[in-house]
Amino acid sequence: MEALIPVINKLQDAFNTVGADIIQLPQIVVVGTQSSGKSSVLESLVGKDILPRGTGIVTRRPLILQLVHIDTEDRRKTSEENGIDGEEWGKFLHTKNKIYTDFEEIRQEIEAETERISGINKGISDEPIHLKIFSPHVVNLTLVDLPGITKVPVGDQPKDIEIQIRELIFKYISNPNSIILAVTAANTDMATSEALKVAREVDPDGRRTLAVVTKLDLMDAGTDAMDVLMGRVIPVKLGIIGVVNRSQLDINQKKLVADAIRDEYAFLQKKYPSLANRNGTKYLARTLNRLLMHHIRDCLPELKTRINVLASQYQSLLNSYGEPVEDKSSTLLQLITKFAAEYCHTIEGTAKYIETAELCGGARICYIFHETFGRTLESVDPLGGLTTIDVLTAIRNATGPRPALFVPEISFELLVKRQVKRLEEPSLRCVELVHEEMQRIIQHCSNYSTQELLRFPKLHDAIVEVVTSLLRKRLPVTNEMVHNLVAIELAYINTKHPDFADACGLMNNNIEEQRRNRMRDLPSAVPRDKAAAGVAQSGSVSDQTDSGTGNWRGMLKRGEDSTVGDRAVPQPQHYSSPHKGHAVNLLDVPVPVSRKLSAREQRDCEVIERLIKSYFLIVRKNIQDSVPKAVMHFLVNHVKDCLQSELVGQLYKTALLNDLLTESEDMAQRRNEAADMLTALQKASQVIAEIRETHLW
């Protein structure tokens, strides 16, 4: 099982350049507050001084540190191949194949690389530094050193430095495959440990948290860390290990790590004899190695599945980017043909990619025709905007200077044309909505159906321009046709239309029934023959006779009119002699704007309104049927039929080939990144296969 850790190191190498955080490899993440001794713990594990030192925040970029144990034979072979003089060396990812045998030079390179990305102030960066240490004195481990938790910004640090550091820490410890190494100084209260606090936020059960207590030698006189190390203060499932770091004086005096480890052992034997064999740097290294090894074994099945899924995804992504273009003429024709086909398929509902979030293409056009346009027409009131006074005025204006015996037909035509004209605006709006949807289909095809167009932004823009221009040219033609459909209805009012004739017959029957009802309701004092003379022939549109209510004596009547039906009509009055009354100046009588209607006026208005409504419904039905047909013929079908030839004629030209098939600036980069990631995933898959073959898993 010891060989599992080098396997993970191979996986880490495979993903170093393409983002190991995507795979979530098992690793040990070191967290703690500033000056808690994190760097000293890491250096003790390495056995060398490799990390920058100083006051305040020193670690300002994540350091991914891979410790690789090498035996004598491997060390000799590697030394001969690379000309290395020494048994320990290090390599950075960013310096490629350069080998460092001087660990002071490694520390300086870490400082220089940190300043290169994070600047010379105290700012931080989430871009990691990758360092690999080869030594016969280390155990196989992969550790991540992070900036120390801080509360108050100092110097040039940004005001939100605490938030930045916490976000960076959570980015690494949220990895479910990581082990959290929570470092806390012994001379602080364990109950207030920030490291354990952040660890519990992502690992509430403590199944992947190991606590390290540093600076055991710096506790106040008369106190010890026995209760803390025994887990009596705060229990930690993976355990609590105490260590003794080198002091700043030891570091300044260049005290060797090996000497510090010997002094640590002596201190533990003297101060904590019963716990000496379960604490210290060497025990910490063995424990970390064991925990990481078991953790890797537990994570491998899920890791294998994740790698296979990602490999499939990146293979599809790489395929969508396509191969570099060789035959430009053939490629251009294929892209144009495919776009035209997908555009037509989207309208017909046979596209490969079906939208599930909203209606699009032909389905949306159908919705516009039968829901949006249909309901809008149905909501148009046949008599909307038309008052009774408007109808009465139209009737009077159509009679001229002579009182009319019959309702003039010209008044009906004038009024019904005015109402039919109101259907033109929603009809033109229907054309506009369909035009907008056909414009949206262009973007739909670009995003879902023909992703190859994303490789060539100039070709994409040219196709959009050609299709938009074609739609723009068809819009006025379609609008003109729809305008003509309404104009045709206005040009000839067909009162002989079968549906209109049936409506008139039914209306006449209703009016005749009302006439008979009025006859029954007349007072017995009124002679039936005179009453009949007043209301006879009232059921016909063209032969409505005067009932006598228009007699000039009506201008001299007094008293109140009583109502018949739902409109007011005058009742028989007793007129006074003109000699006894006041003289009337006819020029002083105002024209009424709103008044109670006479029975004759009421009947005339009802007849006209019913005729208008009947004829309007006929025309609306015609418009509701003919407008969608006109839009389909002049706009939708015409664009479908002409799109392919229009695109070829405008774009398939030798002079435009190179320009149209120029890839976007980042496409080549994205293709290379996807290829690198796929290569790394394939290597990782091979590594895991080797594990199964060697029965390590």
XYZ file of C-alpha atoms in Angstrom:
697
model
C 0.000 0.000 0.000
C 2.970 2.322 0.444
C 3.172 2.519 -3.345
C -0.204 4.270 -3.485
C 1.275 7.652 -2.584
C 3.727 7.733 -5.522
C 0.744 6.878 -7.704
C -1.056 9.975 -6.458
C 2.123 11.946 -7.088
C 1.972 10.760 -10.704
C -1.639 11.888 -10.896
C -0.637 15.236 -9.412
C 2.090 15.586 -12.051
C -0.431 14.828 -14.791
C -2.788 17.558 -13.649
C -0.338 20.210 -12.464
C -0.598 22.206 -15.681
C -4.334 21.796 -16.258
C -5.867 22.229 -12.813
C -5.712 19.484 -10.201
C -8.651 21.078 -8.376
C -10.924 19.697 -11.114
C -10.010 16.124 -10.145
C -9.900 16.737 -6.367
C -6.849 14.592 -5.656
C -6.123 13.397 -2.131
C -3.679 15.737 -0.375
C -2.883 17.177 3.055
C -3.873 20.828 3.515
C -2.090 22.749 6.271
C -4.107 25.521 7.923
C -3.443 27.745 10.896
C -3.118 31.319 12.058
C -0.134 33.517 11.311
C 2.953 32.542 13.343
C 1.297 29.352 14.583
C 4.275 27.336 13.360
C 2.912 25.979 10.061
C 6.117 26.616 8.122
C 8.239 25.076 10.854
C 6.125 21.910 10.796
C 6.557 21.610 7.031
C 10.305 22.204 7.204
C 10.570 19.549 9.890
C 8.841 17.098 7.567
C 11.203 18.041 4.710
C 14.273 18.214 6.890
C 15.509 21.402 5.196
C 14.989 25.166 5.377
C 13.007 25.826 2.214
C 10.267 28.285 3.188
C 10.470 32.091 3.386
C 10.717 33.571 6.862
C 9.715 36.902 8.333
C 7.106 38.764 10.337
C 3.450 39.076 9.418
C 2.064 37.205 6.426
C 4.908 35.338 4.680
C 3.091 32.589 2.779
C 1.093 34.552 0.183
C 0.496 31.847 -2.417
C -0.519 28.204 -1.971
C 2.544 25.949 -2.023
C 1.832 22.425 -3.241
C 4.727 20.420 -1.832
C 5.321 16.853 -2.993
C 7.768 14.816 -0.942
C 9.168 11.852 -2.868
C 11.162 9.203 -1.046
C 13.999 7.765 -3.158
C 16.224 4.827 -2.324
C 19.949 4.527 -2.968
C 19.668 2.888 -6.400
C 17.175 5.438 -7.713
C 19.278 8.276 -6.346
C 22.390 6.998 -8.079
C 20.600 6.474 -11.408
C 18.970 9.908 -11.356
C 22.248 11.574 -10.371
C 24.033 10.019 -13.323
C 21.305 10.921 -15.820
C 20.975 14.550 -14.720
C 24.484 15.232 -13.511
C 23.295 15.892 -9.964
C 25.838 16.142 -7.206
C 23.945 15.350 -4.029
C 21.407 13.001 -2.515
C 18.568 15.557 -2.234
C 17.172 17.956 -4.794
C 14.073 19.879 -5.742
C 12.179 20.846 -8.910
C 9.653 23.586 -9.592
C 6.898 23.227 -12.139
C 7.325 26.776 -13.430
C 11.076 26.331 -14.049
C 10.453 23.165 -16.107
C 13.421 20.766 -15.905
C 15.751 22.889 -13.791
C 17.054 20.951 -10.768
C 17.902 22.665 -7.467
C 20.384 21.021 -5.132
C 20.885 24.141 -3.004
C 17.839 24.467 -0.710
C 18.655 28.099 -0.008
C 18.178 28.682 -3.727
C 14.815 26.915 -3.500
C 13.737 29.321 -0.746
C 14.808 32.314 -2.815
C 12.931 30.997 -5.851
C 9.752 30.665 -3.760
C 10.116 34.290 -2.648
C 10.769 35.493 -6.210
C 7.863 33.533 -7.679
C 5.551 34.806 -4.940
C 6.452 38.430 -5.686
C 6.101 37.853 -9.412
C 2.410 37.000 -9.069
C 1.369 38.590 -5.757
C 3.498 41.710 -5.901
C 5.942 43.128 -3.374
C 3.255 44.181 -0.908
C 1.439 41.800 1.415
C -1.319 40.806 -1.040
C -2.157 37.162 -1.722
C -2.895 35.068 -4.823
C -4.702 31.753 -5.332
C -2.312 30.616 -8.081
C -0.245 27.812 -6.524
C 3.498 27.173 -6.617
C 4.369 23.524 -7.324
C 7.509 22.162 -5.672
C 8.718 18.576 -5.622
C 11.414 17.438 -3.164
C 13.353 14.192 -3.762
C 15.138 12.824 -0.710
C 15.930 9.533 1.033
C 15.034 11.205 4.360
C 11.368 11.983 3.648
C 8.220 9.924 3.464
C 5.901 10.130 0.479
C 3.490 13.004 1.114
C 1.615 15.690 -0.780
C 1.077 18.813 1.335
C -0.460 22.225 0.633
C 0.816 25.191 2.628
C -1.657 28.095 2.736
C -1.447 31.698 4.001
C -2.027 31.998 7.721
C -5.406 33.153 9.001
C -5.332 36.831 9.955
C -7.837 39.293 11.372
C -6.376 42.766 10.906
C -4.772 44.033 7.658
C -1.274 45.473 8.074
C 0.849 47.605 5.794
C -0.344 47.595 2.207
C -2.671 44.633 2.694
C -6.201 45.106 1.320
C -8.936 45.734 3.862
C -10.646 42.455 3.029
C -7.493 40.354 3.497
C -9.249 38.193 6.105
C -12.035 37.327 3.662
C -9.560 36.629 0.841
C -7.550 34.227 2.995
C -10.649 32.417 4.271
C -11.946 31.961 0.726
C -8.567 30.598 -0.360
C -8.464 28.171 2.574
C -12.000 26.943 1.948
C -11.168 26.388 -1.728
C -8.683 23.678 -0.672
C -10.220 22.203 2.476
C -13.644 21.880 0.792
C -12.125 19.133 -1.350
C -13.707 16.004 0.186
C -10.571 14.024 -0.663
C -8.260 16.255 1.361
C -6.924 15.733 4.898
C -6.932 18.894 7.027
C -3.857 19.458 9.164
C -5.035 22.049 11.718
C -2.021 23.710 13.367
C -2.473 25.448 16.744
C 0.147 26.875 19.094
C 0.263 25.301 22.579
C 0.571 28.718 24.254
C -2.930 29.692 23.013
C -6.337 28.497 24.130
C -7.264 25.367 22.181
C -10.957 26.265 22.457
C -10.349 29.408 20.388
C -8.344 27.686 17.659
C -9.182 29.281 14.289
C -7.718 26.290 12.450
C -10.072 23.828 14.152
C -12.973 26.243 13.652
C -12.594 26.434 9.853
C -11.934 22.681 9.707
C -15.219 21.929 11.456
C -17.145 24.101 8.975
C -16.292 21.693 6.130
C -15.657 18.562 8.206
C -18.187 18.649 11.056
C -17.667 14.958 11.869
C -13.889 15.382 12.045
C -13.276 12.339 9.859
C -10.483 14.012 7.898
C -9.023 16.460 10.438
C -5.736 15.942 12.284
C -4.660 18.505 14.915
C -1.025 19.515 15.461
C -0.032 21.407 18.610
C 3.186 23.409 18.158
C 5.467 25.317 20.548
C 5.121 22.871 23.453
C 8.320 24.323 24.893
C 6.915 27.861 25.063
C 4.088 27.233 27.522
C 3.954 29.177 30.765
C 5.880 27.772 33.685
C 3.788 25.369 35.735
C 1.513 24.440 32.851
C 1.575 21.646 30.302
C -0.393 20.398 27.329
C -1.223 16.972 28.728
C -5.013 17.470 28.644
C -4.841 18.925 25.140
C -2.687 16.080 23.786
C -4.928 13.476 25.416
C -7.968 14.976 23.681
C -9.675 16.004 26.919
C -10.102 19.656 25.875
C -11.229 19.219 22.277
C -11.359 15.677 20.914
C -10.193 15.161 17.320
C -10.994 11.840 15.650
C -7.751 11.475 13.701
C -5.745 12.480 16.746
C -3.713 15.335 18.243
C 0.077 15.368 17.849
C 2.407 17.731 19.672
C 5.696 19.000 18.190
C 8.499 21.335 19.199
C 9.611 23.860 16.597
C 12.882 25.648 16.193
C 12.852 29.078 17.784
C 13.660 32.216 15.820
C 17.056 32.234 17.542
C 17.687 28.658 16.343
C 16.789 29.684 12.801
C 19.020 32.753 12.931
C 21.885 30.595 14.188
C 21.309 28.115 11.322
C 20.414 25.254 13.592
C 19.903 22.135 11.503
C 16.487 20.511 11.359
C 18.028 17.159 12.265
C 19.480 18.659 15.460
C 16.124 20.256 16.258
C 14.394 16.876 15.927
C 16.867 15.316 18.382
C 16.264 18.128 20.847
C 12.511 17.702 20.373
C 12.732 14.015 21.242
C 14.709 14.814 24.376
C 12.156 17.443 25.420
C 9.243 15.037 24.985
C 11.017 12.303 26.972
C 11.587 14.747 29.805
C 8.280 16.650 29.823
C 5.806 14.067 28.468
C 7.458 10.657 28.929
C 4.204 8.725 28.684
C 3.296 10.416 25.396
C 6.749 10.739 23.813
C 6.286 7.840 21.403
C 2.982 9.316 20.089
C 4.223 12.834 19.515
C 7.038 14.578 17.709
C 7.924 15.324 14.098
C 8.880 11.757 13.129
C 5.631 10.351 14.504
C 3.740 13.125 12.695
C 5.396 12.183 9.382
C 4.565 8.492 9.794
C 0.993 9.306 10.820
C 0.470 11.593 7.849
C 1.889 8.982 5.524
C -0.418 6.311 6.927
C -3.514 8.541 6.880
C -2.844 9.702 3.343
C -2.251 6.150 2.176
C -5.542 4.876 3.598
C -7.345 7.972 2.401
C -6.055 7.414 -1.134
C -7.234 3.818 -1.053
C -10.720 4.932 -0.005
C -10.857 7.698 -2.628
C -9.639 5.738 -5.641
C -12.973 4.175 -6.741
C -14.705 7.544 -6.814
C -11.626 9.129 -8.367
C -11.620 6.557 -11.169
C -15.282 7.283 -11.959
C -14.693 11.016 -11.938
C -11.722 10.728 -14.276
C -13.704 8.615 -16.761
C -16.629 11.065 -16.763
C -14.345 14.067 -17.249
C -12.459 12.299 -20.040
C -15.731 11.765 -21.898
C -16.758 15.403 -21.381
C -13.443 16.813 -22.573
C -13.444 14.505 -25.582
C -16.836 15.921 -26.584
C -15.597 19.448 -25.957
C -12.525 18.863 -28.094
C -14.688 17.446 -30.879
C -16.872 20.555 -30.794
C -13.799 22.731 -31.363
C -13.060 20.783 -34.526
C -9.802 20.131 -36.321
C -7.755 22.843 -38.073
C -9.272 23.674 -41.467
C -7.520 22.187 -44.511
C -10.044 22.420 -47.377
C -11.561 25.862 -46.781
C -13.864 25.797 -49.787
C -15.467 22.516 -48.759
C -15.652 23.568 -45.097
C -17.399 26.843 -45.935
C -19.989 25.124 -48.120
C -20.643 22.496 -45.442
C -21.141 25.106 -42.717
C -23.489 27.178 -44.871
C -25.508 24.125 -45.873
C -25.703 22.855 -42.314
C -26.852 26.218 -40.967
C -29.562 26.539 -43.641
C -30.771 22.998 -42.933
C -30.838 23.548 -39.163
C -32.695 26.830 -39.621
C -35.395 25.101 -41.663
C -35.525 22.136 -39.269
C -36.062 24.492 -36.339
C -39.061 26.010 -38.113
C -40.430 22.572 -38.998
C -39.840 21.171 -35.498
C -37.371 18.486 -36.610
C -34.181 20.060 -35.208
C -31.660 17.837 -33.446
C -31.552 20.063 -30.366
C -35.058 20.596 -28.988
C -35.492 23.540 -26.619
C -37.208 22.547 -23.361
C -37.215 25.851 -21.499
C -39.433 27.810 -23.892
C -41.192 27.638 -27.248
C -39.041 28.414 -30.244
C -39.073 28.163 -34.018
C -42.173 26.793 -35.696
C -43.869 26.073 -32.368
C -43.612 29.709 -31.356
C -44.904 30.858 -34.756
C -47.904 28.548 -34.304
C -48.458 30.024 -30.844
C -48.351 33.543 -32.299
C -50.931 32.662 -34.955
C -53.464 30.817 -32.826
C -52.926 32.161 -29.332
C -51.473 35.646 -29.449
C -53.037 36.857 -32.711
C -56.244 34.824 -32.344
C -56.963 36.003 -28.819
C -56.133 39.577 -29.702
C -58.700 39.563 -32.515
C -61.291 37.918 -30.286
C -60.757 40.642 -27.697
C -61.619 43.370 -30.221
C -65.157 44.552 -29.417
C -67.244 44.827 -32.636
C -68.778 48.028 -31.281
C -65.679 49.253 -29.456
C -65.209 53.015 -29.620
C -68.696 53.410 -31.081
C -71.369 55.139 -28.973
C -75.102 55.307 -29.594
C -74.782 59.008 -30.354
C -72.130 58.148 -32.995
C -74.569 55.734 -34.635
C -77.461 58.204 -34.468
C -75.295 60.988 -35.867
C -74.147 58.802 -38.750
C -77.773 57.940 -39.564
C -78.803 61.600 -39.569
C -75.806 62.697 -41.621
C -76.583 60.051 -44.208
C -80.163 61.315 -44.707
C -79.220 64.836 -45.754
C -81.753 67.705 -45.385
C -84.827 65.517 -45.757
C -86.290 63.443 -42.951
C -85.834 59.764 -43.832
C -88.582 57.195 -43.910
C -86.020 54.366 -43.794
C -82.622 53.758 -42.230
C -80.034 54.708 -44.877
C -77.662 51.884 -45.849
C -74.764 54.278 -46.295
C -74.662 54.849 -42.525
C -74.153 51.102 -41.988
C -71.294 50.987 -44.500
C -69.528 53.994 -43.018
C -69.712 52.629 -39.505
C -68.797 49.017 -40.313
C -65.723 50.137 -42.297
C -64.598 52.153 -39.319
C -64.801 49.030 -37.136
C -63.178 46.699 -39.654
C -60.235 49.094 -39.959
C -59.409 48.322 -36.326
C -58.332 44.799 -37.342
C -55.358 46.088 -39.320
C -53.136 46.993 -36.356
C -53.196 43.542 -34.638
C -52.681 41.916 -38.045
C -49.508 43.931 -38.677
C -48.368 43.198 -35.148
C -48.704 39.485 -35.927
C -46.305 39.934 -38.862
C -43.860 41.744 -36.577
C -43.921 38.989 -33.953
C -43.267 36.261 -36.535
C -40.417 38.329 -37.993
C -38.869 38.664 -34.518
C -39.127 34.926 -33.930
C -37.422 34.130 -37.228
C -34.667 36.491 -36.141
C -34.355 34.591 -32.843
C -34.018 31.297 -34.706
C -30.662 32.538 -36.040
C -29.234 32.753 -32.520
C -30.804 29.439 -31.556
C -29.072 27.683 -34.458
C -25.762 29.359 -33.586
C -25.884 28.332 -29.922
C -27.261 24.811 -30.124
C -27.310 23.399 -33.613
C -24.127 24.547 -35.373
C -21.499 25.111 -32.703
C -18.823 24.991 -35.399
C -19.813 28.550 -36.258
C -18.434 29.659 -32.898
C -14.982 28.786 -34.234
C -15.378 31.345 -37.020
C -16.870 34.592 -35.647
C -16.590 36.415 -38.979
C -18.507 33.671 -40.787
C -21.097 33.695 -38.018
C -21.545 37.455 -38.312
C -21.766 37.219 -42.108
C -24.468 34.529 -41.931
C -26.442 36.560 -39.413
C -26.206 39.595 -41.684
C -27.399 37.679 -44.777
C -30.363 36.069 -43.000
C -31.282 39.355 -41.311
C -31.154 41.133 -44.657
C -33.379 38.489 -46.240
C -35.913 38.821 -43.437
C -35.741 42.598 -43.682
C -36.531 42.474 -47.406
C -39.541 40.226 -46.895
C -41.037 42.282 -44.073
C -42.486 45.179 -46.165
C -43.813 42.698 -48.753
C -45.643 40.757 -46.055
C -46.918 43.920 -44.394
C -48.249 45.138 -47.731
C -50.107 41.874 -48.273
C -51.680 42.000 -44.823
C -52.619 45.631 -45.381
C -54.273 44.593 -48.642
C -56.248 41.861 -46.887
C -57.887 44.480 -44.689
C -58.234 46.871 -47.632
C -60.021 44.147 -49.601
C -62.583 43.791 -46.832
C -63.047 47.565 -46.784
C -63.374 47.819 -50.546
C -66.690 45.999 -50.802
C -69.206 45.456 -48.010
C -70.945 42.303 -49.146
C -74.395 42.431 -47.591
C -75.317 39.361 -49.637
C -72.812 37.207 -47.763
C -74.630 33.996 -46.726
C -73.694 34.347 -43.056
C -74.758 37.997 -43.069
C -78.103 37.219 -44.745
C -78.829 34.548 -42.123
C -78.010 37.025 -39.362
C -80.329 39.656 -40.905
C -83.174 37.155 -41.130
C -82.746 36.158 -37.506
C -82.577 39.820 -36.490
C -85.775 40.634 -38.410
C -87.558 37.822 -36.619
C -86.423 39.197 -33.271
C -87.593 42.705 -34.152
C -90.962 41.388 -35.304
C -91.298 39.555 -32.006
C -90.526 42.777 -30.140
C -93.163 44.613 -32.237
C -95.838 42.123 -31.266
C -94.817 42.423 -27.631
C -95.237 46.215 -27.805
C -98.682 45.802 -29.341
C -99.776 43.676 -26.401
C -98.410 46.191 -23.907
C -100.281 49.240 -25.382
C -103.020 50.791 -23.166
C -106.589 49.796 -24.077
C -107.466 53.473 -24.755
C -105.201 53.550 -27.816
C -106.943 52.296 -30.978
C -105.245 49.196 -32.353
C -105.383 50.351 -35.952
C -103.551 53.619 -35.174
C -101.001 51.877 -33.032
C -100.405 49.328 -35.748
C -99.904 52.094 -38.267
C -97.150 53.471 -36.031
C -95.207 50.267 -35.552
C -96.023 48.296 -38.695
C -93.129 47.476 -40.965
C -90.690 48.091 -38.067
C -89.052 44.675 -38.483
C -87.351 45.502 -41.790
C -84.067 47.283 -42.363
C -85.246 49.056 -45.462
C -88.875 49.863 -44.669
C -89.048 51.219 -41.128
C -91.912 53.771 -41.101
C -92.326 56.826 -38.952
C -94.245 56.128 -35.755
C -95.266 59.730 -35.363
C -92.777 60.516 -32.632
C -90.901 62.862 -34.938
C -93.902 65.225 -35.125
C -92.954 68.875 -34.776
C -95.321 69.136 -31.813
C -92.779 67.138 -29.827
C -90.674 70.272 -29.484
C -93.441 71.874 -27.407
C -94.159 68.909 -25.134
C -93.820 69.178 -21.431
C -93.371 66.695 -18.650
C -91.162 63.635 -18.430
C -90.737 60.798 -20.902
C -91.235 57.289 -19.672
C -88.976 54.458 -20.813
C -89.766 51.640 -23.168
C -87.253 48.791 -23.064
C -83.890 50.070 -21.904
C -83.984 53.446 -23.655
C -86.266 56.420 -22.902
C -89.115 57.208 -25.323
C -91.819 59.924 -25.025
C -95.363 59.163 -23.766
C -98.561 60.811 -25.116
C -98.802 64.408 -23.818
C -101.569 67.042 -23.488
C -100.327 70.112 -25.384
C -101.310 73.668 -24.393
C -102.448 76.207 -26.904
C -99.628 78.345 -28.302
C -101.649 81.365 -27.466
C -101.557 80.456 -23.767
C -97.953 79.360 -23.630
C -94.680 81.087 -24.268
C -93.362 81.749 -27.789
C -90.614 79.359 -28.919
C -87.583 80.523 -30.940
C -86.425 77.471 -32.926
C -82.950 78.934 -33.390
C -82.382 78.829 -29.641
C -82.984 75.059 -29.359
C -79.521 73.406 -28.867
C -78.547 70.176 -30.613
C -78.516 67.514 -27.842
C -75.260 65.659 -27.272
C -76.668 63.076 -24.875
C -80.363 62.630 -24.333
C -83.062 60.023 -24.118
C -83.865 58.437 -27.451
C -87.260 58.202 -29.052
C -88.646 54.813 -29.969
C -87.800 55.383 -33.625
C -84.230 56.398 -32.835
C -83.845 53.466 -30.485
C -84.931 50.997 -33.142
C -82.730 52.550 -35.797
C -79.640 52.394 -33.568
C -80.328 48.813 -32.525
C -80.680 47.754 -36.148
C -77.406 49.383 -37.186
C -75.492 48.032 -34.163
C -76.705 44.498 -34.777
C -75.790 44.696 -38.435
C -72.325 46.050 -37.616
C -71.685 43.291 -35.088
C -72.874 40.584 -37.474
C -70.769 41.784 -40.386
C -67.726 42.511 -38.189
C -67.670 38.932 -36.910
C -67.683 37.675 -40.505
C -64.743 39.896 -41.460
C -62.831 39.032 -38.279
C -63.160 35.356 -39.063
C -61.791 35.978 -42.556
C -58.850 38.023 -41.251
C -58.045 35.475 -38.548
C -57.785 32.824 -41.254
C -56.085 34.766 -44.056
C -53.369 36.675 -42.160
C -51.471 33.562 -40.933
C -51.660 32.140 -44.462
C -50.245 35.323 -45.924
C -47.442 35.434 -43.344
C -46.507 31.822 -44.006
C -46.451 32.313 -47.788
C -44.768 35.694 -48.076
C -42.369 35.460 -45.105
C -41.795 32.057 -43.514
C -41.929 29.736 -46.531
C -40.175 32.213 -48.796
C -37.232 32.496 -46.384
C -37.063 28.711 -46.016
C -37.010 28.216 -49.776
C -34.478 30.950 -50.533
C -32.140 30.762 -47.527
C -29.688 28.202 -48.934
C -29.287 29.931 -52.300
C -29.059 33.346 -50.647
C -26.258 32.256 -48.309
C -24.315 30.524 -51.074
C -24.712 33.455 -53.432
C -23.577 36.013 -50.862
C -20.808 34.113 -49.032
C -19.452 31.262 -51.173
C -16.824 33.346 -52.902
C -13.117 32.621 -53.289
C -12.157 36.126 -52.191
C -13.956 35.660 -48.858
C -12.670 32.197 -47.910
C -9.646 33.185 -45.830
C -11.430 35.998 -44.048
C -14.611 34.084 -43.206
C -12.763 30.986 -41.965
C -10.447 32.846 -39.608
C -10.753 31.275 -36.164
C -11.399 33.373 -33.080
C -8.297 34.382 -31.157
C -8.950 32.131 -28.176
C -10.222 29.099 -30.114
C -6.763 27.632 -30.710
C -5.890 28.195 -27.056
C -9.094 26.559 -25.869
C -8.496 23.605 -28.205
C -4.970 23.156 -26.809
C -6.199 23.412 -23.215
C -8.886 20.814 -23.860
C -6.338 18.540 -25.552
C -3.903 18.899 -22.617
C -6.653 18.140 -20.128
C -7.742 15.107 -22.113
C -4.139 13.871 -22.252
C -3.819 14.290 -18.482
C -7.064 12.408 -17.908
C -5.929 9.596 -20.171
C -2.625 9.351 -18.260
C -4.544 9.307 -14.984
C -6.742 6.534 -16.285
C -3.652 4.518 -17.215
C -2.160 5.070 -13.748
C -5.316 3.795 -12.065
C -5.330 0.802 -14.409
C -1.765 0.027 -13.266
C -2.956 0.117 -9.664
C -5.558 -2.531 -10.407
C -3.014 -4.705 -12.269
C -0.522 -4.560 -9.391
C -3.267 -5.319 -6.826
C -2.538 -2.136 -4.909
C -6.242 -1.363 -4.841
